[in-house]
mmCIF file with all atom_site columns, C-alpha atoms in Angstrom:
data_model
loop_
_atom_site.group_PDB
_atom_site.id
_atom_site.type_symbol
_atom_site.label_atom_id
_atom_site.label_alt_id
_atom_site.label_comp_id
_atom_site.label_asym_id
_atom_site.label_entity_id
_atom_site.label_seq_id
_atom_site.pdbx_PDB_ins_code
_atom_site.Cartn_x
_atom_site.Cartn_y
_atom_site.Cartn_z
_atom_site.occupancy
_atom_site.B_iso_or_equiv
_atom_site.pdbx_formal_charge
_atom_site.auth_seq_id
_atom_site.auth_comp_id
_atom_site.auth_asym_id
_atom_site.auth_atom_id
_atom_site.pdbx_PDB_model_num
ATOM 1   C CA . UNK A 1 1   ? -38.921 -5.665  1.845   1.00 72.00 ? 1   UNK A CA 1
ATOM 2   C CA . UNK A 1 2   ? -42.206 -5.352  0.169   1.00 75.00 ? 2   UNK A CA 1
ATOM 3   C CA . UNK A 1 3   ? -45.097 -6.899  2.122   1.00 76.00 ? 3   UNK A CA 1
ATOM 4   C CA . UNK A 1 4   ? -47.096 -7.355  -1.139  1.00 80.00 ? 4   UNK A CA 1
ATOM 5   C CA . UNK A 1 5   ? -47.837 -10.896 -2.004  1.00 83.00 ? 5   UNK A CA 1
ATOM 6   C CA . UNK A 1 6   ? -48.906 -12.550 -5.460  1.00 87.00 ? 6   UNK A CA 1
ATOM 7   C CA . UNK A 1 7   ? -50.276 -15.807 -5.583  1.00 94.00 ? 7   UNK A CA 1
ATOM 8   C CA . UNK A 1 8   ? -49.820 -17.896 -8.949  1.00 95.00 ? 8   UNK A CA 1
ATOM 9   C CA . UNK A 1 9   ? -52.324 -20.337 -9.607  1.00 96.00 ? 9   UNK A CA 1
ATOM 10  C CA . UNK A 1 10  ? -52.436 -22.853 -12.612 1.00 96.00 ? 10  UNK A CA 1
ATOM 11  C CA . UNK A 1 11  ? -55.443 -23.158 -14.618 1.00 96.00 ? 11  UNK A CA 1
ATOM 12  C CA . UNK A 1 12  ? -56.505 -25.278 -17.536 1.00 95.00 ? 12  UNK A CA 1
ATOM 13  C CA . UNK A 1 13  ? -58.481 -22.487 -19.394 1.00 95.00 ? 13  UNK A CA 1
ATOM 14  C CA . UNK A 1 14  ? -57.663 -18.802 -18.257 1.00 95.00 ? 14  UNK A CA 1
ATOM 15  C CA . UNK A 1 15  ? -60.831 -17.479 -20.113 1.00 94.00 ? 15  UNK A CA 1
ATOM 16  C CA . UNK A 1 16  ? -63.093 -20.082 -18.323 1.00 96.00 ? 16  UNK A CA 1
ATOM 17  C CA . UNK A 1 17  ? -61.339 -19.482 -15.093 1.00 96.00 ? 17  UNK A CA 1
ATOM 18  C CA . UNK A 1 18  ? -61.771 -15.541 -15.364 1.00 96.00 ? 18  UNK A CA 1
ATOM 19  C CA . UNK A 1 19  ? -65.541 -16.024 -16.190 1.00 96.00 ? 19  UNK A CA 1
ATOM 20  C CA . UNK A 1 20  ? -66.006 -18.485 -13.267 1.00 98.00 ? 20  UNK A CA 1
ATOM 21  C CA . UNK A 1 21  ? -64.294 -16.121 -10.743 1.00 97.00 ? 21  UNK A CA 1
ATOM 22  C CA . UNK A 1 22  ? -66.451 -13.111 -12.140 1.00 97.00 ? 22  UNK A CA 1
ATOM 23  C CA . UNK A 1 23  ? -69.836 -15.183 -11.947 1.00 97.00 ? 23  UNK A CA 1
ATOM 24  C CA . UNK A 1 24  ? -69.144 -15.987 -8.103  1.00 96.00 ? 24  UNK A CA 1
ATOM 25  C CA . UNK A 1 25  ? -68.630 -12.063 -7.312  1.00 94.00 ? 25  UNK A CA 1
ATOM 26  C CA . UNK A 1 26  ? -64.687 -11.759 -7.509  1.00 95.00 ? 26  UNK A CA 1
ATOM 27  C CA . UNK A 1 27  ? -62.911 -9.211  -9.749  1.00 95.00 ? 27  UNK A CA 1
ATOM 28  C CA . UNK A 1 28  ? -60.796 -11.163 -12.511 1.00 96.00 ? 28  UNK A CA 1
ATOM 29  C CA . UNK A 1 29  ? -59.574 -9.305  -15.689 1.00 96.00 ? 29  UNK A CA 1
ATOM 30  C CA . UNK A 1 30  ? -57.653 -10.729 -18.480 1.00 91.00 ? 30  UNK A CA 1
ATOM 31  C CA . UNK A 1 31  ? -54.063 -9.393  -18.685 1.00 89.00 ? 31  UNK A CA 1
ATOM 32  C CA . UNK A 1 32  ? -52.943 -10.168 -22.486 1.00 78.00 ? 32  UNK A CA 1
ATOM 33  C CA . UNK A 1 33  ? -54.155 -13.684 -23.538 1.00 74.00 ? 33  UNK A CA 1
ATOM 34  C CA . UNK A 1 34  ? -52.004 -15.664 -21.353 1.00 90.00 ? 34  UNK A CA 1
ATOM 35  C CA . UNK A 1 35  ? -52.945 -14.833 -18.015 1.00 95.00 ? 35  UNK A CA 1
ATOM 36  C CA . UNK A 1 36  ? -55.553 -13.074 -15.706 1.00 97.00 ? 36  UNK A CA 1
ATOM 37  C CA . UNK A 1 37  ? -55.673 -11.089 -12.561 1.00 96.00 ? 37  UNK A CA 1
ATOM 38  C CA . UNK A 1 38  ? -57.855 -11.993 -9.719  1.00 95.00 ? 38  UNK A CA 1
ATOM 39  C CA . UNK A 1 39  ? -58.219 -9.440  -6.885  1.00 93.00 ? 39  UNK A CA 1
ATOM 40  C CA . UNK A 1 40  ? -59.760 -10.463 -3.895  1.00 93.00 ? 40  UNK A CA 1
ATOM 41  C CA . UNK A 1 41  ? -59.637 -7.829  -1.214  1.00 89.00 ? 41  UNK A CA 1
ATOM 42  C CA . UNK A 1 42  ? -56.041 -6.881  -1.030  1.00 87.00 ? 42  UNK A CA 1
ATOM 43  C CA . UNK A 1 43  ? -54.934 -10.082 -2.526  1.00 91.00 ? 43  UNK A CA 1
ATOM 44  C CA . UNK A 1 44  ? -53.706 -10.676 -6.123  1.00 93.00 ? 44  UNK A CA 1
ATOM 45  C CA . UNK A 1 45  ? -54.120 -14.037 -7.611  1.00 95.00 ? 45  UNK A CA 1
ATOM 46  C CA . UNK A 1 46  ? -52.357 -14.653 -11.096 1.00 96.00 ? 46  UNK A CA 1
ATOM 47  C CA . UNK A 1 47  ? -54.079 -17.068 -13.130 1.00 97.00 ? 47  UNK A CA 1
ATOM 48  C CA . UNK A 1 48  ? -51.648 -18.920 -15.512 1.00 96.00 ? 48  UNK A CA 1
ATOM 49  C CA . UNK A 1 49  ? -52.191 -21.748 -17.945 1.00 96.00 ? 49  UNK A CA 1
ATOM 50  C CA . UNK A 1 50  ? -51.051 -25.098 -16.635 1.00 95.00 ? 50  UNK A CA 1
ATOM 51  C CA . UNK A 1 51  ? -47.913 -25.216 -19.024 1.00 95.00 ? 51  UNK A CA 1
ATOM 52  C CA . UNK A 1 52  ? -46.679 -21.671 -18.246 1.00 95.00 ? 52  UNK A CA 1
ATOM 53  C CA . UNK A 1 53  ? -47.093 -22.394 -14.765 1.00 95.00 ? 53  UNK A CA 1
ATOM 54  C CA . UNK A 1 54  ? -44.935 -25.724 -14.990 1.00 96.00 ? 54  UNK A CA 1
ATOM 55  C CA . UNK A 1 55  ? -42.344 -23.851 -16.919 1.00 96.00 ? 55  UNK A CA 1
ATOM 56  C CA . UNK A 1 56  ? -41.710 -21.124 -14.322 1.00 93.00 ? 56  UNK A CA 1
ATOM 57  C CA . UNK A 1 57  ? -41.761 -23.280 -11.243 1.00 95.00 ? 57  UNK A CA 1
ATOM 58  C CA . UNK A 1 58  ? -39.778 -26.316 -12.772 1.00 96.00 ? 58  UNK A CA 1
ATOM 59  C CA . UNK A 1 59  ? -42.620 -28.611 -11.547 1.00 94.00 ? 59  UNK A CA 1
ATOM 60  C CA . UNK A 1 60  ? -45.511 -30.531 -12.372 1.00 94.00 ? 60  UNK A CA 1
ATOM 61  C CA . UNK A 1 61  ? -49.036 -29.215 -11.707 1.00 93.00 ? 61  UNK A CA 1
ATOM 62  C CA . UNK A 1 62  ? -50.631 -30.970 -8.780  1.00 93.00 ? 62  UNK A CA 1
ATOM 63  C CA . UNK A 1 63  ? -53.725 -33.418 -9.576  1.00 94.00 ? 63  UNK A CA 1
ATOM 64  C CA . UNK A 1 64  ? -56.416 -31.606 -7.735  1.00 94.00 ? 64  UNK A CA 1
ATOM 65  C CA . UNK A 1 65  ? -58.743 -34.666 -8.357  1.00 92.00 ? 65  UNK A CA 1
ATOM 66  C CA . UNK A 1 66  ? -56.461 -36.556 -6.014  1.00 93.00 ? 66  UNK A CA 1
ATOM 67  C CA . UNK A 1 67  ? -55.183 -34.376 -3.537  1.00 92.00 ? 67  UNK A CA 1
ATOM 68  C CA . UNK A 1 68  ? -55.247 -30.620 -2.341  1.00 90.00 ? 68  UNK A CA 1
ATOM 69  C CA . UNK A 1 69  ? -52.515 -28.240 -2.576  1.00 89.00 ? 69  UNK A CA 1
ATOM 70  C CA . UNK A 1 70  ? -53.760 -25.238 -0.631  1.00 92.00 ? 70  UNK A CA 1
ATOM 71  C CA . UNK A 1 71  ? -56.940 -24.121 0.556   1.00 96.00 ? 71  UNK A CA 1
ATOM 72  C CA . UNK A 1 72  ? -57.904 -20.247 0.343   1.00 96.00 ? 72  UNK A CA 1
ATOM 73  C CA . UNK A 1 73  ? -59.885 -19.185 3.030   1.00 95.00 ? 73  UNK A CA 1
ATOM 74  C CA . UNK A 1 74  ? -61.789 -15.735 2.789   1.00 95.00 ? 74  UNK A CA 1
ATOM 75  C CA . UNK A 1 75  ? -63.926 -14.110 5.295   1.00 95.00 ? 75  UNK A CA 1
ATOM 76  C CA . UNK A 1 76  ? -67.521 -13.438 5.028   1.00 96.00 ? 76  UNK A CA 1
ATOM 77  C CA . UNK A 1 77  ? -69.745 -10.855 6.926   1.00 96.00 ? 77  UNK A CA 1
ATOM 78  C CA . UNK A 1 78  ? -72.448 -12.845 7.421   1.00 97.00 ? 78  UNK A CA 1
ATOM 79  C CA . UNK A 1 79  ? -74.124 -16.628 7.269   1.00 97.00 ? 79  UNK A CA 1
ATOM 80  C CA . UNK A 1 80  ? -76.398 -15.322 4.679   1.00 97.00 ? 80  UNK A CA 1
ATOM 81  C CA . UNK A 1 81  ? -73.237 -14.285 2.693   1.00 97.00 ? 81  UNK A CA 1
ATOM 82  C CA . UNK A 1 82  ? -72.046 -17.485 2.852   1.00 98.00 ? 82  UNK A CA 1
ATOM 83  C CA . UNK A 1 83  ? -75.079 -18.850 1.533   1.00 98.00 ? 83  UNK A CA 1
ATOM 84  C CA . UNK A 1 84  ? -75.613 -16.816 -1.101  1.00 97.00 ? 84  UNK A CA 1
ATOM 85  C CA . UNK A 1 85  ? -72.055 -17.186 -2.530  1.00 97.00 ? 85  UNK A CA 1
ATOM 86  C CA . UNK A 1 86  ? -72.194 -20.989 -2.333  1.00 97.00 ? 86  UNK A CA 1
ATOM 87  C CA . UNK A 1 87  ? -75.421 -20.691 -4.487  1.00 97.00 ? 87  UNK A CA 1
ATOM 88  C CA . UNK A 1 88  ? -73.433 -18.744 -7.084  1.00 98.00 ? 88  UNK A CA 1
ATOM 89  C CA . UNK A 1 89  ? -70.615 -20.943 -6.997  1.00 98.00 ? 89  UNK A CA 1
ATOM 90  C CA . UNK A 1 90  ? -73.057 -23.894 -7.925  1.00 97.00 ? 90  UNK A CA 1
ATOM 91  C CA . UNK A 1 91  ? -74.558 -21.902 -10.641 1.00 97.00 ? 91  UNK A CA 1
ATOM 92  C CA . UNK A 1 92  ? -71.191 -21.028 -12.063 1.00 98.00 ? 92  UNK A CA 1
ATOM 93  C CA . UNK A 1 93  ? -70.182 -24.565 -12.314 1.00 98.00 ? 93  UNK A CA 1
ATOM 94  C CA . UNK A 1 94  ? -67.999 -25.060 -9.146  1.00 98.00 ? 94  UNK A CA 1
ATOM 95  C CA . UNK A 1 95  ? -68.222 -27.925 -6.796  1.00 97.00 ? 95  UNK A CA 1
ATOM 96  C CA . UNK A 1 96  ? -69.189 -27.960 -3.027  1.00 98.00 ? 96  UNK A CA 1
ATOM 97  C CA . UNK A 1 97  ? -67.199 -30.122 -0.944  1.00 97.00 ? 97  UNK A CA 1
ATOM 98  C CA . UNK A 1 98  ? -68.532 -28.442 2.394   1.00 97.00 ? 98  UNK A CA 1
ATOM 99  C CA . UNK A 1 99  ? -72.064 -27.541 2.668   1.00 97.00 ? 99  UNK A CA 1
ATOM 100 C CA . UNK A 1 100 ? -72.900 -24.380 4.640   1.00 98.00 ? 100 UNK A CA 1
ATOM 101 C CA . UNK A 1 101 ? -72.677 -25.416 8.174   1.00 97.00 ? 101 UNK A CA 1
ATOM 102 C CA . UNK A 1 102 ? -72.187 -24.169 11.740  1.00 96.00 ? 102 UNK A CA 1
ATOM 103 C CA . UNK A 1 103 ? -68.932 -25.156 13.546  1.00 92.00 ? 103 UNK A CA 1
ATOM 104 C CA . UNK A 1 104 ? -68.027 -24.832 17.233  1.00 90.00 ? 104 UNK A CA 1
ATOM 105 C CA . UNK A 1 105 ? -70.974 -22.469 17.811  1.00 90.00 ? 105 UNK A CA 1
ATOM 106 C CA . UNK A 1 106 ? -69.430 -19.261 16.404  1.00 92.00 ? 106 UNK A CA 1
ATOM 107 C CA . UNK A 1 107 ? -68.315 -19.979 12.941  1.00 94.00 ? 107 UNK A CA 1
ATOM 108 C CA . UNK A 1 108 ? -70.374 -20.675 9.812   1.00 98.00 ? 108 UNK A CA 1
ATOM 109 C CA . UNK A 1 109 ? -68.883 -21.581 6.630   1.00 98.00 ? 109 UNK A CA 1
ATOM 110 C CA . UNK A 1 110 ? -68.705 -23.758 3.333   1.00 98.00 ? 110 UNK A CA 1
ATOM 111 C CA . UNK A 1 111 ? -65.974 -24.989 0.882   1.00 98.00 ? 111 UNK A CA 1
ATOM 112 C CA . UNK A 1 112 ? -65.867 -25.263 -2.612  1.00 98.00 ? 112 UNK A CA 1
ATOM 113 C CA . UNK A 1 113 ? -63.606 -26.207 -5.478  1.00 97.00 ? 113 UNK A CA 1
ATOM 114 C CA . UNK A 1 114 ? -63.126 -24.121 -8.617  1.00 98.00 ? 114 UNK A CA 1
ATOM 115 C CA . UNK A 1 115 ? -63.182 -25.113 -12.376 1.00 97.00 ? 115 UNK A CA 1
ATOM 116 C CA . UNK A 1 116 ? -59.569 -26.748 -11.760 1.00 97.00 ? 116 UNK A CA 1
ATOM 117 C CA . UNK A 1 117 ? -60.172 -28.327 -8.408  1.00 97.00 ? 117 UNK A CA 1
ATOM 118 C CA . UNK A 1 118 ? -58.382 -25.587 -6.217  1.00 97.00 ? 118 UNK A CA 1
ATOM 119 C CA . UNK A 1 119 ? -60.108 -25.657 -2.841  1.00 97.00 ? 119 UNK A CA 1
ATOM 120 C CA . UNK A 1 120 ? -61.642 -22.476 -1.282  1.00 98.00 ? 120 UNK A CA 1
ATOM 121 C CA . UNK A 1 121 ? -63.619 -21.916 1.964   1.00 96.00 ? 121 UNK A CA 1
ATOM 122 C CA . UNK A 1 122 ? -65.940 -18.971 2.980   1.00 96.00 ? 122 UNK A CA 1
ATOM 123 C CA . UNK A 1 123 ? -65.988 -18.275 6.710   1.00 97.00 ? 123 UNK A CA 1
ATOM 124 C CA . UNK A 1 124 ? -68.264 -16.180 8.978   1.00 97.00 ? 124 UNK A CA 1
ATOM 125 C CA . UNK A 1 125 ? -67.083 -15.776 12.455  1.00 93.00 ? 125 UNK A CA 1
ATOM 126 C CA . UNK A 1 126 ? -69.564 -14.389 14.973  1.00 91.00 ? 126 UNK A CA 1
ATOM 127 C CA . UNK A 1 127 ? -67.014 -12.928 17.437  1.00 85.00 ? 127 UNK A CA 1
ATOM 128 C CA . UNK A 1 128 ? -69.680 -12.190 20.206  1.00 85.00 ? 128 UNK A CA 1
ATOM 129 C CA . UNK A 1 129 ? -69.909 -15.999 20.440  1.00 87.00 ? 129 UNK A CA 1
ATOM 130 C CA . UNK A 1 130 ? -66.237 -16.808 19.980  1.00 80.00 ? 130 UNK A CA 1
ATOM 131 C CA . UNK A 1 131 ? -64.627 -18.376 23.285  1.00 81.00 ? 131 UNK A CA 1
ATOM 132 C CA . UNK A 1 132 ? -62.886 -16.140 25.360  1.00 72.00 ? 132 UNK A CA 1
ATOM 133 C CA . UNK A 1 133 ? -59.848 -17.792 25.296  1.00 66.00 ? 133 UNK A CA 1
ATOM 134 C CA . UNK A 1 134 ? -59.478 -17.513 21.629  1.00 62.00 ? 134 UNK A CA 1
ATOM 135 C CA . UNK A 1 135 ? -60.320 -13.804 21.873  1.00 59.00 ? 135 UNK A CA 1
ATOM 136 C CA . UNK A 1 136 ? -57.295 -13.147 24.371  1.00 61.00 ? 136 UNK A CA 1
ATOM 137 C CA . UNK A 1 137 ? -55.057 -15.050 22.037  1.00 57.00 ? 137 UNK A CA 1
ATOM 138 C CA . UNK A 1 138 ? -55.959 -12.800 19.271  1.00 58.00 ? 138 UNK A CA 1
ATOM 139 C CA . UNK A 1 139 ? -54.979 -9.671  21.161  1.00 57.00 ? 139 UNK A CA 1
#
């Protein structure tokens, strides 16, 4: 069985979403007029108009203004990368629901919502400060 995973994400406006993701530093390209392909590292996310998404899932779109359906977590290489990225998100029109902050003394991250309210977070983990119990669990 293939180990590839494609994530399908509904958006209200494929063109605006494509521009937003490019503005914040991701790689998004239109695939025809009815979808776009967003690539983050080895992960592919396909952006579909709400109606197309509802048609092939047989389900209505979640109301992201009232609830979160998922959170996409992305690793950062430094605290500075988190800060700079969140600034790009604000300029591009995204909303910040978690300002950059430290957590547990070894993690630093922030959370944002894209134009459609889908939630994302960026997280830098300083493994030199990671508790030993967690390092042992990772092995």
